[in-house]
Amino acid sequence: MRLATRANGTPDGELVVVSPDAARCLPAGEKWPSLLAAIGMWSVAEHDLRTLATRLDAGEGEALDHATLRAPLPRSWQWLDGSAFQTHADLMQVAFGTDPIEHDKPLMYQGLSDRFYGPSDPVPFRSEADGIDFEGEFGVIVDAVPMGTCAADAMAHIRLVVQINDWSLRALAVPEMKTGFGWIHAKPACSMAPFAASPDELGDGWQDGRVCLDLVIDWNGERFGAANGREMSFGFHELVAHAAATRDLVAGTIIGSGTVASSDYAHVGSSCISERRAIEIIADGVPSTQFMHFGDVCRMEALSAGGNAVFGAIEQTVRQKL
């Protein structure tokens, strides 16, 4: 089952169920006006939404206008982003010139959740000097998770999977990291691909709490990376359990994987510019790739082995805030 949100003039948009070919949809109706409303009562809403999905499979539905699509969850109560790819962590230590972080638990921070950009929204930034960078990752949306839920039980709370561009401002990241408090300036709003998918929709692409799909990224029309999500050091169920260790997680909480990375980065590339710069530092002593400029376009699309883009694509232009 795939879900999307159409713009309708409200903060949370209109929830629709999407056909397998992404050409048709059926509105979820007044009972489930938005995904935020549905995820809060998922045990009831899922049955109704899957009934609509069955009708779509039978050929029903209206044409889906992709230009109207927002983020599947335009805003939520909580966005918690992990850093679950060890290759990314290792390369970022090179990029930032920081010492390794010794840990046996997932790394995670709490970010901005009052808005997520839609898949084709232009994204405003104040200055190129801030080091504008994209970060391709995957995320999950959970229902209500009780405090102390273990990883094995957390899997059942993962209701939807999404694709995310976690925009970052690299020039501001290290100074904030050194305070020991966390990111505010370095982490603006994220973007989401148009479709949220139930885990079963991914087929073999969902294994052990990991999205085993290639995240194909193009920057200004040139291939930048196609790392697969299978190399997570911690699965999403483990990230959920970590987040819920000392607090309940409200339904609609979004948890990110962190930047998708591959140990075979020499062949598959990277999912953020900062990683490429770290690779250049290792090879040449200095980075040569610059961060983004106004007018640059970034496209992200997670593809199965058969070429299916289950989440659709994010394709956005960076612009200067007016």
PDB file of N, CA, C and O in Angstrom, residues 15-81:
ATOM      1  N   LEU A  15      -5.226  13.163   2.493  1.00  0.00           N
ATOM      2  CA  LEU A  15      -4.652  11.832   2.347  1.00  0.00           C
ATOM      3  C   LEU A  15      -5.326  11.082   1.203  1.00  0.00           C
ATOM      4  O   LEU A  15      -6.559  11.050   1.102  1.00  0.00           O
ATOM      5  N   VAL A  16      -4.511  10.460   0.338  1.00  0.00           N
ATOM      6  CA  VAL A  16      -5.014   9.627  -0.743  1.00  0.00           C
ATOM      7  C   VAL A  16      -4.226   8.325  -0.763  1.00  0.00           C
ATOM      8  O   VAL A  16      -3.070   8.266  -0.352  1.00  0.00           O
ATOM      9  N   VAL A  17      -4.891   7.267  -1.241  1.00  0.00           N
ATOM     10  CA  VAL A  17      -4.232   5.984  -1.481  1.00  0.00           C
ATOM     11  C   VAL A  17      -3.890   5.938  -2.965  1.00  0.00           C
ATOM     12  O   VAL A  17      -4.698   6.337  -3.808  1.00  0.00           O
ATOM     13  N   VAL A  18      -2.702   5.441  -3.282  1.00  0.00           N
ATOM     14  CA  VAL A  18      -2.156   5.528  -4.636  1.00  0.00           C
ATOM     15  C   VAL A  18      -2.082   4.147  -5.280  1.00  0.00           C
ATOM     16  O   VAL A  18      -1.728   3.160  -4.628  1.00  0.00           O
ATOM     17  N   SER A  19      -2.401   4.079  -6.559  1.00  0.00           N
ATOM     18  CA  SER A  19      -2.332   2.826  -7.305  1.00  0.00           C
ATOM     19  C   SER A  19      -0.887   2.375  -7.495  1.00  0.00           C
ATOM     20  O   SER A  19       0.044   3.183  -7.396  1.00  0.00           O
ATOM     21  N   PRO A  20      -0.662   1.089  -7.801  1.00  0.00           N
ATOM     22  CA  PRO A  20       0.709   0.586  -7.969  1.00  0.00           C
ATOM     23  C   PRO A  20       1.502   1.319  -9.043  1.00  0.00           C
ATOM     24  O   PRO A  20       2.726   1.455  -8.933  1.00  0.00           O
ATOM     25  N   ASP A  21       0.817   1.813 -10.079  1.00  0.00           N
ATOM     26  CA  ASP A  21       1.531   2.528 -11.147  1.00  0.00           C
ATOM     27  C   ASP A  21       1.605   4.030 -10.899  1.00  0.00           C
ATOM     28  O   ASP A  21       2.110   4.786 -11.744  1.00  0.00           O
ATOM     29  N   ALA A  22       1.114   4.480  -9.749  1.00  0.00           N
ATOM     30  CA  ALA A  22       1.139   5.892  -9.354  1.00  0.00           C
ATOM     31  C   ALA A  22       0.371   6.792 -10.311  1.00  0.00           C
ATOM     32  O   ALA A  22       0.578   8.007 -10.319  1.00  0.00           O
ATOM     33  N   ALA A  23      -0.547   6.225 -11.086  1.00  0.00           N
ATOM     34  CA  ALA A  23      -1.327   7.014 -12.043  1.00  0.00           C
ATOM     35  C   ALA A  23      -2.691   7.395 -11.493  1.00  0.00           C
ATOM     36  O   ALA A  23      -3.291   8.366 -11.957  1.00  0.00           O
ATOM     37  N   ARG A  24      -3.182   6.632 -10.510  1.00  0.00           N
ATOM     38  CA  ARG A  24      -4.522   6.854  -9.990  1.00  0.00           C
ATOM     39  C   ARG A  24      -4.492   6.908  -8.466  1.00  0.00           C
ATOM     40  O   ARG A  24      -3.519   6.463  -7.831  1.00  0.00           O
ATOM     41  N   CYS A  25      -5.560   7.442  -7.899  1.00  0.00           N
ATOM     42  CA  CYS A  25      -5.664   7.500  -6.442  1.00  0.00           C
ATOM     43  C   CYS A  25      -7.125   7.487  -6.027  1.00  0.00           C
ATOM     44  O   CYS A  25      -8.031   7.707  -6.846  1.00  0.00           O
ATOM     45  N   LEU A  26      -7.350   7.223  -4.751  1.00  0.00           N
ATOM     46  CA  LEU A  26      -8.662   7.351  -4.127  1.00  0.00           C
ATOM     47  C   LEU A  26      -8.493   8.132  -2.833  1.00  0.00           C
ATOM     48  O   LEU A  26      -7.614   7.811  -2.020  1.00  0.00           O
ATOM     49  N   PRO A  27      -9.297   9.171  -2.628  1.00  0.00           N
ATOM     50  CA  PRO A  27      -9.209   9.929  -1.372  1.00  0.00           C
ATOM     51  C   PRO A  27      -9.586   9.056  -0.182  1.00  0.00           C
ATOM     52  O   PRO A  27     -10.472   8.201  -0.269  1.00  0.00           O
ATOM     53  N   ALA A  28      -8.897   9.269   0.936  1.00  0.00           N
ATOM     54  CA  ALA A  28      -9.202   8.503   2.146  1.00  0.00           C
ATOM     55  C   ALA A  28     -10.510   8.936   2.781  1.00  0.00           C
ATOM     56  O   ALA A  28     -11.070   8.205   3.602  1.00  0.00           O
ATOM     57  N   GLY A  29     -11.006  10.124   2.431  1.00  0.00           N
ATOM     58  CA  GLY A  29     -12.320  10.563   2.884  1.00  0.00           C
ATOM     59  C   GLY A  29     -12.304  11.322   4.197  1.00  0.00           C
ATOM     60  O   GLY A  29     -11.253  11.524   4.825  1.00  0.00           O
ATOM     61  N   GLU A  30     -13.486  11.734   4.602  1.00  0.00           N
ATOM     62  CA  GLU A  30     -13.612  12.575   5.796  1.00  0.00           C
ATOM     63  C   GLU A  30     -13.162  11.856   7.067  1.00  0.00           C
ATOM     64  O   GLU A  30     -12.708  12.489   8.020  1.00  0.00           O
ATOM     65  N   LYS A  31     -13.286  10.532   7.097  1.00  0.00           N
ATOM     66  CA  LYS A  31     -12.901   9.788   8.298  1.00  0.00           C
ATOM     67  C   LYS A  31     -11.400   9.891   8.538  1.00  0.00           C
ATOM     68  O   LYS A  31     -10.937   9.951   9.683  1.00  0.00           O
ATOM     69  N   TRP A  32     -10.624   9.894   7.446  1.00  0.00           N
ATOM     70  CA  TRP A  32      -9.166   9.982   7.535  1.00  0.00           C
ATOM     71  C   TRP A  32      -8.697  11.131   6.636  1.00  0.00           C
ATOM     72  O   TRP A  32      -8.148  10.909   5.564  1.00  0.00           O
ATOM     73  N   PRO A  33      -8.905  12.358   7.074  1.00  0.00           N
ATOM     74  CA  PRO A  33      -8.624  13.507   6.208  1.00  0.00           C
ATOM     75  C   PRO A  33      -7.139  13.710   5.914  1.00  0.00           C
ATOM     76  O   PRO A  33      -6.785  14.292   4.896  1.00  0.00           O
ATOM     77  N   SER A  34      -6.277  13.222   6.801  1.00  0.00           N
ATOM     78  CA  SER A  34      -4.833  13.418   6.627  1.00  0.00           C
ATOM     79  C   SER A  34      -4.100  12.193   7.157  1.00  0.00           C
ATOM     80  O   SER A  34      -4.649  11.402   7.936  1.00  0.00           O
ATOM     81  N   LEU A  35      -2.856  12.057   6.757  1.00  0.00           N
ATOM     82  CA  LEU A  35      -2.056  10.949   7.266  1.00  0.00           C
ATOM     83  C   LEU A  35      -1.809  11.101   8.758  1.00  0.00           C
ATOM     84  O   LEU A  35      -1.775  10.105   9.494  1.00  0.00           O
ATOM     85  N   LEU A  36      -1.652  12.322   9.233  1.00  0.00           N
ATOM     86  CA  LEU A  36      -1.440  12.532  10.659  1.00  0.00           C
ATOM     87  C   LEU A  36      -2.641  12.033  11.461  1.00  0.00           C
ATOM     88  O   LEU A  36      -2.484  11.448  12.539  1.00  0.00           O
ATOM     89  N   ALA A  37      -3.847  12.242  10.931  1.00  0.00           N
ATOM     90  CA  ALA A  37      -5.051  11.733  11.605  1.00  0.00           C
ATOM     91  C   ALA A  37      -5.097  10.215  11.552  1.00  0.00           C
ATOM     92  O   ALA A  37      -5.440   9.552  12.536  1.00  0.00           O
ATOM     93  N   ALA A  38      -4.735   9.647  10.411  1.00  0.00           N
ATOM     94  CA  ALA A  38      -4.815   8.197  10.246  1.00  0.00           C
ATOM     95  C   ALA A  38      -3.799   7.461  11.106  1.00  0.00           C
ATOM     96  O   ALA A  38      -4.119   6.427  11.710  1.00  0.00           O
ATOM     97  N   ILE A  39      -2.568   7.981  11.183  1.00  0.00           N
ATOM     98  CA  ILE A  39      -1.535   7.267  11.932  1.00  0.00           C
ATOM     99  C   ILE A  39      -1.855   7.263  13.415  1.00  0.00           C
ATOM    100  O   ILE A  39      -1.437   6.358  14.152  1.00  0.00           O
ATOM    101  N   GLY A  40      -2.631   8.224  13.869  1.00  0.00           N
ATOM    102  CA  GLY A  40      -3.013   8.274  15.271  1.00  0.00           C
ATOM    103  C   GLY A  40      -4.001   7.201  15.660  1.00  0.00           C
ATOM    104  O   GLY A  40      -4.137   6.876  16.849  1.00  0.00           O
ATOM    105  N   MET A  41      -4.692   6.632  14.674  1.00  0.00           N
ATOM    106  CA  MET A  41      -5.627   5.524  14.923  1.00  0.00           C
ATOM    107  C   MET A  41      -5.368   4.432  13.887  1.00  0.00           C
ATOM    108  O   MET A  41      -6.282   3.947  13.228  1.00  0.00           O
ATOM    109  N   TRP A  42      -4.124   4.041  13.753  1.00  0.00           N
ATOM    110  CA  TRP A  42      -3.719   3.161  12.664  1.00  0.00           C
ATOM    111  C   TRP A  42      -4.393   1.797  12.707  1.00  0.00           C
ATOM    112  O   TRP A  42      -4.664   1.191  11.664  1.00  0.00           O
ATOM    113  N   SER A  43      -4.681   1.278  13.879  1.00  0.00           N
ATOM    114  CA  SER A  43      -5.293  -0.045  13.966  1.00  0.00           C
ATOM    115  C   SER A  43      -6.641  -0.079  13.269  1.00  0.00           C
ATOM    116  O   SER A  43      -7.076  -1.122  12.779  1.00  0.00           O
ATOM    117  N   VAL A  44      -7.311   1.061  13.213  1.00  0.00           N
ATOM    118  CA  VAL A  44      -8.595   1.162  12.507  1.00  0.00           C
ATOM    119  C   VAL A  44      -8.380   1.658  11.079  1.00  0.00           C
ATOM    120  O   VAL A  44      -8.933   1.129  10.123  1.00  0.00           O
ATOM    121  N   ALA A  45      -7.541   2.673  10.937  1.00  0.00           N
ATOM    122  CA  ALA A  45      -7.359   3.312   9.633  1.00  0.00           C
ATOM    123  C   ALA A  45      -6.748   2.371   8.597  1.00  0.00           C
ATOM    124  O   ALA A  45      -7.126   2.411   7.412  1.00  0.00           O
ATOM    125  N   GLU A  46      -5.844   1.505   9.009  1.00  0.00           N
ATOM    126  CA  GLU A  46      -5.164   0.646   8.044  1.00  0.00           C
ATOM    127  C   GLU A  46      -6.155  -0.215   7.263  1.00  0.00           C
ATOM    128  O   GLU A  46      -6.019  -0.381   6.048  1.00  0.00           O
ATOM    129  N   HIS A  47      -7.144  -0.754   7.947  1.00  0.00           N
ATOM    130  CA  HIS A  47      -8.144  -1.589   7.256  1.00  0.00           C
ATOM    131  C   HIS A  47      -8.861  -0.787   6.186  1.00  0.00           C
ATOM    132  O   HIS A  47      -9.041  -1.251   5.045  1.00  0.00           O
ATOM    133  N   ASP A  48      -9.278   0.419   6.537  1.00  0.00           N
ATOM    134  CA  ASP A  48     -10.000   1.254   5.573  1.00  0.00           C
ATOM    135  C   ASP A  48      -9.116   1.617   4.382  1.00  0.00           C
ATOM    136  O   ASP A  48      -9.562   1.599   3.223  1.00  0.00           O
ATOM    137  N   LEU A  49      -7.865   1.938   4.646  1.00  0.00           N
ATOM    138  CA  LEU A  49      -6.962   2.347   3.571  1.00  0.00           C
ATOM    139  C   LEU A  49      -6.610   1.173   2.666  1.00  0.00           C
ATOM    140  O   LEU A  49      -6.523   1.324   1.444  1.00  0.00           O
ATOM    141  N   ARG A  50      -6.447  -0.003   3.252  1.00  0.00           N
ATOM    142  CA  ARG A  50      -6.157  -1.176   2.420  1.00  0.00           C
ATOM    143  C   ARG A  50      -7.368  -1.576   1.574  1.00  0.00           C
ATOM    144  O   ARG A  50      -7.209  -2.116   0.472  1.00  0.00           O
ATOM    145  N   THR A  51      -8.549  -1.310   2.071  1.00  0.00           N
ATOM    146  CA  THR A  51      -9.749  -1.541   1.258  1.00  0.00           C
ATOM    147  C   THR A  51      -9.732  -0.659   0.018  1.00  0.00           C
ATOM    148  O   THR A  51     -10.057  -1.100  -1.093  1.00  0.00           O
ATOM    149  N   LEU A  52      -9.325   0.598   0.186  1.00  0.00           N
ATOM    150  CA  LEU A  52      -9.201   1.496  -0.962  1.00  0.00           C
ATOM    151  C   LEU A  52      -8.100   1.017  -1.909  1.00  0.00           C
ATOM    152  O   LEU A  52      -8.238   1.103  -3.136  1.00  0.00           O
ATOM    153  N   ALA A  53      -7.012   0.490  -1.350  1.00  0.00           N
ATOM    154  CA  ALA A  53      -5.936  -0.033  -2.188  1.00  0.00           C
ATOM    155  C   ALA A  53      -6.411  -1.199  -3.044  1.00  0.00           C
ATOM    156  O   ALA A  53      -6.024  -1.332  -4.215  1.00  0.00           O
ATOM    157  N   THR A  54      -7.263  -2.042  -2.471  1.00  0.00           N
ATOM    158  CA  THR A  54      -7.824  -3.160  -3.231  1.00  0.00           C
ATOM    159  C   THR A  54      -8.694  -2.666  -4.374  1.00  0.00           C
ATOM    160  O   THR A  54      -8.661  -3.215  -5.490  1.00  0.00           O
ATOM    161  N   ARG A  55      -9.460  -1.625  -4.122  1.00  0.00           N
ATOM    162  CA  ARG A  55     -10.279  -1.040  -5.189  1.00  0.00           C
ATOM    163  C   ARG A  55      -9.398  -0.464  -6.302  1.00  0.00           C
ATOM    164  O   ARG A  55      -9.716  -0.582  -7.487  1.00  0.00           O
ATOM    165  N   LEU A  56      -8.283   0.148  -5.928  1.00  0.00           N
ATOM    166  CA  LEU A  56      -7.362   0.660  -6.935  1.00  0.00           C
ATOM    167  C   LEU A  56      -6.759  -0.479  -7.759  1.00  0.00           C
ATOM    168  O   LEU A  56      -6.604  -0.363  -8.977  1.00  0.00           O
ATOM    169  N   ASP A  57      -6.450  -1.581  -7.113  1.00  0.00           N
ATOM    170  CA  ASP A  57      -5.917  -2.741  -7.820  1.00  0.00           C
ATOM    171  C   ASP A  57      -6.910  -3.266  -8.856  1.00  0.00           C
ATOM    172  O   ASP A  57      -6.511  -3.833  -9.883  1.00  0.00           O
ATOM    173  N   ALA A  58      -8.193  -3.054  -8.565  1.00  0.00           N
ATOM    174  CA  ALA A  58      -9.246  -3.512  -9.479  1.00  0.00           C
ATOM    175  C   ALA A  58      -9.522  -2.516 -10.602  1.00  0.00           C
ATOM    176  O   ALA A  58     -10.397  -2.745 -11.436  1.00  0.00           O
ATOM    177  N   GLY A  59      -8.800  -1.398 -10.614  1.00  0.00           N
ATOM    178  CA  GLY A  59      -8.936  -0.449 -11.716  1.00  0.00           C
ATOM    179  C   GLY A  59      -9.697   0.811 -11.391  1.00  0.00           C
ATOM    180  O   GLY A  59      -9.865   1.678 -12.260  1.00  0.00           O
ATOM    181  N   GLU A  60     -10.199   0.948 -10.159  1.00  0.00           N
ATOM    182  CA  GLU A  60     -10.911   2.176  -9.785  1.00  0.00           C
ATOM    183  C   GLU A  60      -9.931   3.323  -9.580  1.00  0.00           C
ATOM    184  O   GLU A  60      -8.702   3.146  -9.598  1.00  0.00           O
ATOM    185  N   GLY A  61     -10.484   4.517  -9.342  1.00  0.00           N
ATOM    186  CA  GLY A  61      -9.669   5.660  -8.970  1.00  0.00           C
ATOM    187  C   GLY A  61      -9.710   6.794  -9.972  1.00  0.00           C
ATOM    188  O   GLY A  61     -10.115   6.624 -11.119  1.00  0.00           O
ATOM    189  N   GLU A  62      -9.287   7.946  -9.505  1.00  0.00           N
ATOM    190  CA  GLU A  62      -9.199   9.138 -10.324  1.00  0.00           C
ATOM    191  C   GLU A  62      -7.745   9.417 -10.669  1.00  0.00           C
ATOM    192  O   GLU A  62      -6.831   8.899 -10.005  1.00  0.00           O
ATOM    193  N   ALA A  63      -7.505  10.193 -11.695  1.00  0.00           N
ATOM    194  CA  ALA A  63      -6.139  10.507 -12.104  1.00  0.00           C
ATOM    195  C   ALA A  63      -5.405  11.245 -10.987  1.00  0.00           C
ATOM    196  O   ALA A  63      -5.969  12.134 -10.340  1.00  0.00           O
ATOM    197  N   LEU A  64      -4.164  10.849 -10.753  1.00  0.00           N
ATOM    198  CA  LEU A  64      -3.342  11.482  -9.730  1.00  0.00           C
ATOM    199  C   LEU A  64      -2.491  12.573 -10.366  1.00  0.00           C
ATOM    200  O   LEU A  64      -1.665  12.292 -11.244  1.00  0.00           O
ATOM    201  N   ASP A  65      -2.695  13.798  -9.937  1.00  0.00           N
ATOM    202  CA  ASP A  65      -1.909  14.926 -10.416  1.00  0.00           C
ATOM    203  C   ASP A  65      -0.681  15.068  -9.527  1.00  0.00           C
ATOM    204  O   ASP A  65      -0.764  15.558  -8.400  1.00  0.00           O
ATOM    205  N   HIS A  66       0.464  14.652 -10.017  1.00  0.00           N
ATOM    206  CA  HIS A  66       1.683  14.652  -9.203  1.00  0.00           C
ATOM    207  C   HIS A  66       2.106  16.060  -8.806  1.00  0.00           C
ATOM    208  O   HIS A  66       2.806  16.227  -7.796  1.00  0.00           O
ATOM    209  N   ALA A  67       1.681  17.054  -9.548  1.00  0.00           N
ATOM    210  CA  ALA A  67       2.056  18.429  -9.224  1.00  0.00           C
ATOM    211  C   ALA A  67       1.413  18.913  -7.927  1.00  0.00           C
ATOM    212  O   ALA A  67       1.868  19.903  -7.336  1.00  0.00           O
ATOM    213  N   THR A  68       0.357  18.235  -7.483  1.00  0.00           N
ATOM    214  CA  THR A  68      -0.336  18.640  -6.254  1.00  0.00           C
ATOM    215  C   THR A  68       0.223  17.962  -5.013  1.00  0.00           C
ATOM    216  O   THR A  68      -0.217  18.264  -3.899  1.00  0.00           O
ATOM    217  N   LEU A  69       1.189  17.074  -5.171  1.00  0.00           N
ATOM    218  CA  LEU A  69       1.630  16.258  -4.044  1.00  0.00           C
ATOM    219  C   LEU A  69       2.599  17.004  -3.139  1.00  0.00           C
ATOM    220  O   LEU A  69       3.549  17.643  -3.586  1.00  0.00           O
ATOM    221  N   ARG A  70       2.337  16.894  -1.858  1.00  0.00           N
ATOM    222  CA  ARG A  70       3.209  17.430  -0.832  1.00  0.00           C
ATOM    223  C   ARG A  70       4.024  16.286  -0.225  1.00  0.00           C
ATOM    224  O   ARG A  70       3.981  15.152  -0.713  1.00  0.00           O
ATOM    225  N   ALA A  71       4.729  16.525   0.839  1.00  0.00           N
ATOM    226  CA  ALA A  71       5.322  15.426   1.599  1.00  0.00           C
ATOM    227  C   ALA A  71       4.189  14.540   2.101  1.00  0.00           C
ATOM    228  O   ALA A  71       3.107  15.046   2.439  1.00  0.00           O
ATOM    229  N   PRO A  72       4.362  13.225   2.162  1.00  0.00           N
ATOM    230  CA  PRO A  72       3.287  12.357   2.669  1.00  0.00           C
ATOM    231  C   PRO A  72       2.815  12.770   4.063  1.00  0.00           C
ATOM    232  O   PRO A  72       1.632  12.684   4.376  1.00  0.00           O
ATOM    233  N   LEU A  73       3.753  13.203   4.889  1.00  0.00           N
ATOM    234  CA  LEU A  73       3.439  13.732   6.216  1.00  0.00           C
ATOM    235  C   LEU A  73       4.014  15.146   6.279  1.00  0.00           C
ATOM    236  O   LEU A  73       5.181  15.341   6.623  1.00  0.00           O
ATOM    237  N   PRO A  74       3.218  16.165   5.906  1.00  0.00           N
ATOM    238  CA  PRO A  74       3.760  17.525   5.788  1.00  0.00           C
ATOM    239  C   PRO A  74       4.292  18.110   7.094  1.00  0.00           C
ATOM    240  O   PRO A  74       5.126  19.008   7.082  1.00  0.00           O
ATOM    241  N   ARG A  75       3.786  17.601   8.208  1.00  0.00           N
ATOM    242  CA  ARG A  75       4.308  18.000   9.507  1.00  0.00           C
ATOM    243  C   ARG A  75       3.975  16.883  10.486  1.00  0.00           C
ATOM    244  O   ARG A  75       3.055  16.094  10.265  1.00  0.00           O
ATOM    245  N   SER A  76       4.736  16.792  11.553  1.00  0.00           N
ATOM    246  CA  SER A  76       4.460  15.769  12.548  1.00  0.00           C
ATOM    247  C   SER A  76       4.916  16.252  13.911  1.00  0.00           C
ATOM    248  O   SER A  76       5.430  17.362  14.060  1.00  0.00           O
ATOM    249  N   TRP A  77       4.727  15.367  14.894  1.00  0.00           N
ATOM    250  CA  TRP A  77       5.038  15.766  16.256  1.00  0.00           C
ATOM    251  C   TRP A  77       6.525  15.664  16.547  1.00  0.00           C
ATOM    252  O   TRP A  77       7.047  16.375  17.410  1.00  0.00           O
ATOM    253  N   GLN A  78       7.213  14.762  15.846  1.00  0.00           N
ATOM    254  CA  GLN A  78       8.590  14.508  16.232  1.00  0.00           C
ATOM    255  C   GLN A  78       9.380  13.912  15.061  1.00  0.00           C
ATOM    256  O   GLN A  78       8.894  13.010  14.380  1.00  0.00           O
ATOM    257  N   TRP A  79      10.582  14.426  14.827  1.00  0.00           N
ATOM    258  CA  TRP A  79      11.506  13.915  13.826  1.00  0.00           C
ATOM    259  C   TRP A  79      12.817  13.603  14.527  1.00  0.00           C
ATOM    260  O   TRP A  79      13.481  14.482  15.084  1.00  0.00           O
ATOM    261  N   LEU A  80      13.167  12.338  14.563  1.00  0.00           N
ATOM    262  CA  LEU A  80      14.391  11.869  15.197  1.00  0.00           C
ATOM    263  C   LEU A  80      15.260  11.230  14.127  1.00  0.00           C
ATOM    264  O   LEU A  80      14.854  10.253  13.499  1.00  0.00           O
ATOM    265  N   ASP A  81      16.444  11.765  13.937  1.00  0.00           N
ATOM    266  CA  ASP A  81      17.307  11.268  12.873  1.00  0.00           C
ATOM    267  C   ASP A  81      18.494  10.526  13.458  1.00  0.00           C
ATOM    268  O   ASP A  81      19.210  11.050  14.313  1.00  0.00           O
TER     269      ASP A  81
END
